[in-house]
Short mmCIF file of C-alpha atoms and ligand atoms in Angstrom, two decimals:
data_model
loop_
_atom_site.label_atom_id
_atom_site.label_comp_id
_atom_site.label_asym_id
_atom_site.label_seq_id
_atom_site.Cartn_x
_atom_site.Cartn_y
_atom_site.Cartn_z
CA UNK A 1 11.98 8.22 17.34
CA UNK A 2 9.83 9.19 13.95
CA UNK A 3 12.10 11.36 11.89
CA UNK A 4 11.42 14.99 10.25
CA UNK A 5 12.59 15.42 7.20
CA UNK A 6 13.75 18.74 5.42
CA UNK A 7 12.40 19.71 2.34
CA UNK A 8 15.51 18.64 0.23
CA UNK A 9 14.82 15.12 1.83
CA UNK A 10 10.66 15.06 1.14
CA UNK A 11 12.43 16.38 -2.22
CA UNK A 12 14.30 12.94 -3.05
CA UNK A 13 11.39 10.84 -1.38
CA UNK A 14 8.86 12.90 -3.97
CA UNK A 15 10.82 12.19 -6.92
CA UNK A 16 11.06 8.19 -5.65
CA UNK A 17 7.15 8.40 -5.59
CA UNK A 18 6.86 10.38 -8.26
CA UNK A 19 8.26 7.26 -10.25
CA UNK A 20 5.80 5.02 -8.22
CA UNK A 21 3.03 6.94 -9.88
CA UNK A 22 4.66 6.40 -13.46
CA UNK A 23 4.84 3.26 -13.10
CA UNK A 24 0.98 2.53 -11.76
CA UNK A 25 -0.13 4.61 -14.67
CA UNK A 26 2.01 2.46 -17.32
CA UNK A 27 0.99 -0.77 -15.05
CA UNK A 28 -2.77 -0.41 -15.81
CA UNK A 29 -2.96 -1.03 -19.15
CA UNK A 30 -1.21 -4.69 -18.27
CA UNK A 31 -3.98 -5.70 -16.05
CA UNK A 32 -5.35 -8.13 -18.56
CA UNK A 33 -6.93 -11.86 -18.38
CA UNK A 34 -3.71 -14.42 -18.60
CA UNK A 35 -1.16 -12.75 -17.69
CA UNK A 36 1.36 -14.09 -15.02
CA UNK A 37 2.14 -12.31 -12.03
CA UNK A 38 5.62 -12.83 -12.84
CA UNK A 39 5.18 -11.13 -16.44
CA UNK A 40 3.52 -7.82 -14.14
CA UNK A 41 6.79 -8.62 -12.07
CA UNK A 42 9.28 -8.30 -14.31
CA UNK A 43 7.31 -5.49 -16.28
CA UNK A 44 7.91 -3.26 -12.93
CA UNK A 45 11.47 -3.78 -12.62
CA UNK A 46 12.29 -3.19 -16.46
CA UNK A 47 9.52 0.64 -15.56
CA UNK A 48 11.23 1.28 -12.18
CA UNK A 49 14.70 1.22 -13.75
CA UNK A 50 14.06 2.91 -16.59
CA UNK A 51 13.12 5.90 -14.68
CA UNK A 52 16.29 5.00 -12.32
CA UNK A 53 14.88 3.66 -9.42
CA UNK A 54 15.51 0.33 -7.94
CA UNK A 55 13.08 -2.43 -6.82
CA UNK A 56 13.05 -1.83 -2.78
CA UNK A 57 11.18 -5.21 -1.45
CA UNK A 58 13.98 -7.67 -3.80
CA UNK A 59 16.02 -8.88 -0.94
CA UNK A 60 14.23 -6.59 1.73
CA UNK A 61 14.65 -9.89 4.62
CA UNK A 62 15.32 -11.78 1.55
CA UNK A 63 11.97 -11.68 -0.22
CA UNK A 64 12.22 -13.21 -3.54
CA UNK A 65 10.85 -10.53 -6.00
CA UNK A 66 10.72 -7.11 -7.28
CA UNK A 67 7.27 -6.39 -6.14
CA UNK A 68 4.21 -7.77 -3.70
CA UNK A 69 1.06 -9.11 -6.12
CA UNK A 70 -1.41 -10.60 -4.43
CA UNK A 71 -4.99 -11.98 -5.80
CA UNK A 72 -8.17 -12.34 -4.07
CA UNK A 73 -7.62 -13.65 -0.53
CA UNK A 74 -3.87 -12.73 -0.96
CA UNK A 75 -3.73 -10.04 1.10
CA UNK A 76 -0.31 -8.77 0.73
CA UNK A 77 3.08 -10.53 -0.09
CA UNK A 78 2.10 -12.35 -2.75
CA UNK A 79 4.50 -13.82 -4.92
CA UNK A 80 5.29 -13.23 -8.22
CA UNK A 81 4.79 -16.35 -10.43
CA UNK A 82 4.42 -17.70 -13.56
CA UNK A 83 1.87 -20.36 -12.65
CA UNK A 84 -0.14 -17.56 -11.02
CA UNK A 85 -2.22 -16.03 -14.26
CA UNK A 86 -5.05 -13.12 -13.83
CA UNK A 87 -8.52 -14.17 -14.68
CA UNK A 88 -11.97 -12.09 -15.23
CA UNK A 89 -13.20 -11.62 -11.69
CA UNK A 90 -10.05 -11.10 -9.77
CA UNK A 91 -8.98 -8.67 -7.78
CA UNK A 92 -5.00 -8.07 -8.36
CA UNK A 93 -3.16 -6.23 -5.57
CA UNK A 94 0.23 -4.86 -6.51
CA UNK A 95 2.44 -3.27 -4.03
CA UNK A 96 5.60 -1.49 -5.15
CA UNK A 97 8.51 0.08 -3.17
CA UNK A 98 11.14 2.29 -5.13
CA UNK A 99 14.38 3.31 -3.61
CA UNK A 100 15.84 6.46 -5.73
CA UNK A 101 19.15 7.45 -4.20
CA UNK A 102 18.74 6.81 -0.30
CA UNK A 103 15.40 7.32 -0.30
CA UNK A 104 12.29 4.96 -0.35
CA UNK A 105 8.93 5.24 -1.44
CA UNK A 106 6.41 2.52 -1.09
CA UNK A 107 2.57 2.64 -2.96
CA UNK A 108 0.12 -0.22 -3.42
CA UNK A 109 -3.20 -0.47 -5.78
CA UNK A 110 -5.96 -3.26 -5.96
CA UNK A 111 -7.34 -3.70 -9.56
CA UNK A 112 -10.15 -5.40 -10.84
CA UNK A 113 -9.44 -7.96 -13.37
CA UNK A 114 -12.34 -7.27 -16.34
CA UNK A 115 -15.90 -7.46 -15.23
CA UNK A 116 -15.81 -8.28 -11.47
CA UNK A 117 -19.16 -9.14 -8.72
CA UNK A 118 -20.46 -5.90 -7.56
CA UNK A 119 -19.70 -6.88 -3.94
CA UNK A 120 -15.76 -7.36 -5.31
CA UNK A 121 -15.85 -3.88 -6.75
CA UNK A 122 -17.06 -2.22 -3.68
CA UNK A 123 -14.08 -3.70 -1.54
CA UNK A 124 -12.10 -2.14 -3.79
CA UNK A 125 -13.69 1.07 -3.95
CA UNK A 126 -14.38 1.56 -0.23
CA UNK A 127 -10.32 0.83 0.56
CA UNK A 128 -9.17 3.26 -1.74
CA UNK A 129 -11.57 5.73 -0.37
CA UNK A 130 -10.84 4.65 3.03
CA UNK A 131 -7.16 5.14 2.32
CA UNK A 132 -8.22 8.83 0.90
CA UNK A 133 -9.95 9.47 4.40
CA UNK A 134 -7.12 8.44 6.12
CA UNK A 135 -4.60 10.38 4.13
CA UNK A 136 -7.26 13.88 5.53
CA UNK A 137 -6.44 13.24 8.98
CA UNK A 138 -2.10 13.40 8.00
CA UNK A 139 -1.87 16.89 9.07
CA UNK A 140 0.63 18.62 11.93
CA UNK A 141 -1.38 18.54 15.39
CA UNK A 142 -3.33 16.09 14.56
CA UNK A 143 -3.64 12.46 16.23
CA UNK A 144 -2.12 9.45 14.48
CA UNK A 145 -4.55 7.37 16.02
CA UNK A 146 -7.40 9.75 13.72
CA UNK A 147 -5.88 8.11 10.64
CA UNK A 148 -6.43 4.52 11.93
CA UNK A 149 -9.87 5.68 13.28
CA UNK A 150 -10.99 6.82 10.14
CA UNK A 151 -9.83 4.16 8.20
CA UNK A 152 -11.50 1.72 10.43
CA UNK A 153 -14.87 3.61 10.78
CA UNK A 154 -15.01 3.76 7.06
CA UNK A 155 -14.32 0.13 5.75
CA UNK A 156 -16.50 -1.25 8.81
CA UNK A 157 -19.64 1.35 7.75
CA UNK A 158 -19.93 -1.24 4.80
CA UNK A 159 -19.49 -4.57 6.87
CA UNK A 160 -16.10 -5.11 5.80
CA UNK A 161 -13.02 -5.66 8.78
CA UNK A 162 -9.99 -4.51 8.74
CA UNK A 163 -6.41 -6.36 9.04
CA UNK A 164 -5.11 -5.91 12.31
CA UNK A 165 -1.86 -7.64 12.42
CA UNK A 166 -0.10 -5.44 9.80
CA UNK A 167 0.11 -1.60 9.64
CA UNK A 168 1.18 1.43 7.67
CA UNK A 169 4.94 3.03 8.65
CA UNK A 170 6.91 5.59 8.25
CA UNK A 171 9.27 5.17 5.46
CA UNK A 172 12.28 7.56 4.30
CA UNK A 173 15.60 6.33 4.71
CA UNK A 174 14.23 2.67 4.98
CA UNK A 175 11.43 1.06 3.93
CA UNK A 176 9.50 0.50 7.29
CA UNK A 177 10.37 3.28 10.04
CA UNK A 178 8.65 4.34 12.77
CA UNK A 179 5.96 5.27 13.63
CA UNK A 180 3.48 2.45 13.22
CA UNK A 181 0.04 3.44 11.64
CA UNK A 182 -2.63 0.74 11.94
CA UNK A 183 -5.37 0.18 10.35
CA UNK A 184 -7.75 0.87 13.27
CA UNK A 185 -7.71 2.51 16.41
CA UNK A 186 -9.56 4.94 18.58
CA UNK A 187 -10.12 9.25 18.40
CA UNK A 188 -7.16 11.46 19.75
CA UNK A 189 -4.61 9.10 21.59
CA UNK A 190 -0.80 8.31 21.44
CA UNK A 191 1.55 10.47 19.09
CA UNK A 192 0.72 14.02 17.65
CA UNK A 193 1.69 14.29 13.78
CA UNK A 194 4.48 17.05 13.28
CA UNK A 195 5.26 18.84 9.96
CA UNK A 196 8.63 17.09 8.32
CA UNK A 197 6.94 13.56 8.70
CA UNK A 198 6.60 11.23 5.94
CA UNK A 199 3.86 8.31 6.28
CA UNK A 200 3.06 5.30 4.22
CA UNK A 201 -0.47 4.81 5.15
CA UNK A 202 -2.06 1.52 3.62
CA UNK A 203 -5.39 0.33 4.49
CA UNK A 204 -5.99 -3.59 4.13
CA UNK A 205 -9.50 -4.02 3.76
CA UNK A 206 -11.08 -7.83 3.90
CA UNK A 207 -14.46 -8.78 2.69
CA UNK A 208 -15.01 -10.90 5.49
CA UNK A 209 -13.22 -11.60 8.76
CA UNK A 210 -10.04 -9.56 9.85
CA UNK A 211 -7.97 -12.36 10.79
CA UNK A 212 -5.05 -13.52 8.51
CA UNK A 213 -2.54 -16.28 8.17
CA UNK A 214 0.47 -16.83 6.65
CA UNK A 215 1.18 -19.02 3.89
CA UNK A 216 3.98 -22.24 4.16
CA UNK A 217 5.96 -20.14 1.38
CA UNK A 218 6.76 -17.46 4.50
CA UNK A 219 5.52 -14.68 2.61
CA UNK A 220 1.99 -14.50 1.26
CA UNK A 221 -0.47 -13.10 3.47
CA UNK A 222 -4.05 -14.70 2.90
CA UNK A 223 -7.81 -13.92 4.70
CA UNK A 224 -8.53 -16.84 7.07
CA UNK A 225 -11.85 -16.87 5.68
CA UNK A 226 -10.38 -16.93 2.48
CA UNK A 227 -12.86 -14.37 1.20
CA UNK A 228 -11.19 -11.52 -0.69
CA UNK A 229 -9.11 -8.35 0.30
CA UNK A 230 -8.25 -4.93 -0.84
CA UNK A 231 -5.33 -2.70 -0.39
CA UNK A 232 -3.98 0.66 -1.54
CA UNK A 233 -1.28 2.57 0.00
CA UNK A 234 0.70 6.17 -0.57
CA UNK A 235 3.29 7.64 0.96
CA UNK A 236 2.62 10.84 2.23
CA UNK A 237 4.78 13.71 4.03
CA UNK A 238 2.97 16.31 6.48
CA UNK A 239 3.26 20.28 5.02
CA UNK A 240 2.35 23.16 6.23
CA UNK A 241 -0.31 22.91 3.92
CA UNK A 242 -1.48 19.27 4.80
CA UNK A 243 -0.70 16.12 3.60
CA UNK A 244 1.28 16.09 0.35
CA UNK A 245 0.71 12.95 -1.38
CA UNK A 246 4.10 12.01 -2.86
CA UNK A 247 3.02 8.69 -4.72
CA UNK A 248 0.78 11.21 -7.67
CA UNK A 249 1.61 13.15 -9.85
N1 LIG B 1 4.62 -3.66 0.64
C1 LIG B 1 4.94 -3.43 2.47
C2 LIG B 1 4.70 -2.33 2.92
O1 LIG B 1 3.83 -1.54 2.45
C3 LIG B 1 6.70 -4.42 2.28
C4 LIG B 1 6.28 -5.43 1.89
S1 LIG B 1 8.15 -6.23 1.76
C5 LIG B 1 8.47 -7.38 1.07
O2 LIG B 1 4.92 -2.12 3.78
F1 LIG B 1 9.59 -7.72 1.70
F2 LIG B 1 7.72 -8.04 1.45
F3 LIG B 1 8.50 -7.45 0.20
CO1 LIG B 2 4.38 -0.12 2.92
#
């Protein structure tokens, strides 16, 4: 069952979302050559807590860090480490969940580190735009599958592929709730969207094939062909006026 949130509940999730927006705005300046993903994770924790939130991923299904930080061929769920240093040309994908009171918001951004190859820059830009196009479909009365369809169509039109094994999700009282929101699908099928639904939409786009695997650490999802991947995510609410992005100021 997909939960419908009241205005008051959405206000709580918006508060969590605005903490995320502030954290990402500050984090941008720390995306520099030589910094470790562990340092970024520590910084994220301090920023989230400064704003009165908690990092929601820590301890979720025994996940061992505050955030997920994934480099290049790592798609998602990269575990921050002192041994992983950003270098020029990398794509670094940062995914953060915030709990405020009893409510959750979730967002992710892929950043280029310094000057990167044109094709990698394109991958980042296309993934971001795919998220925007997916969000545009998130209005009451539309089919959920049209979010999926738009994301897939746009990403594949550049010769990229969308990850099939992971998906966006409902969010609110828990990080992951119904419905599941795949990043591929057909037009006009499945459930329809309603006012009050709160969704985390999160395209993961690969430069090569869509297949992924999990590393022996049990978390890090990497592309099978080891080509790079990018990931953007926003938490949105469906309102009378269309989608409201809760993780943007
Ligand atoms: N970031 C994932 C999502 O957006 C959830 C990560 S949970 C963790 O849905 F345990 F891996 F952190
Ligand atoms: Co998510």
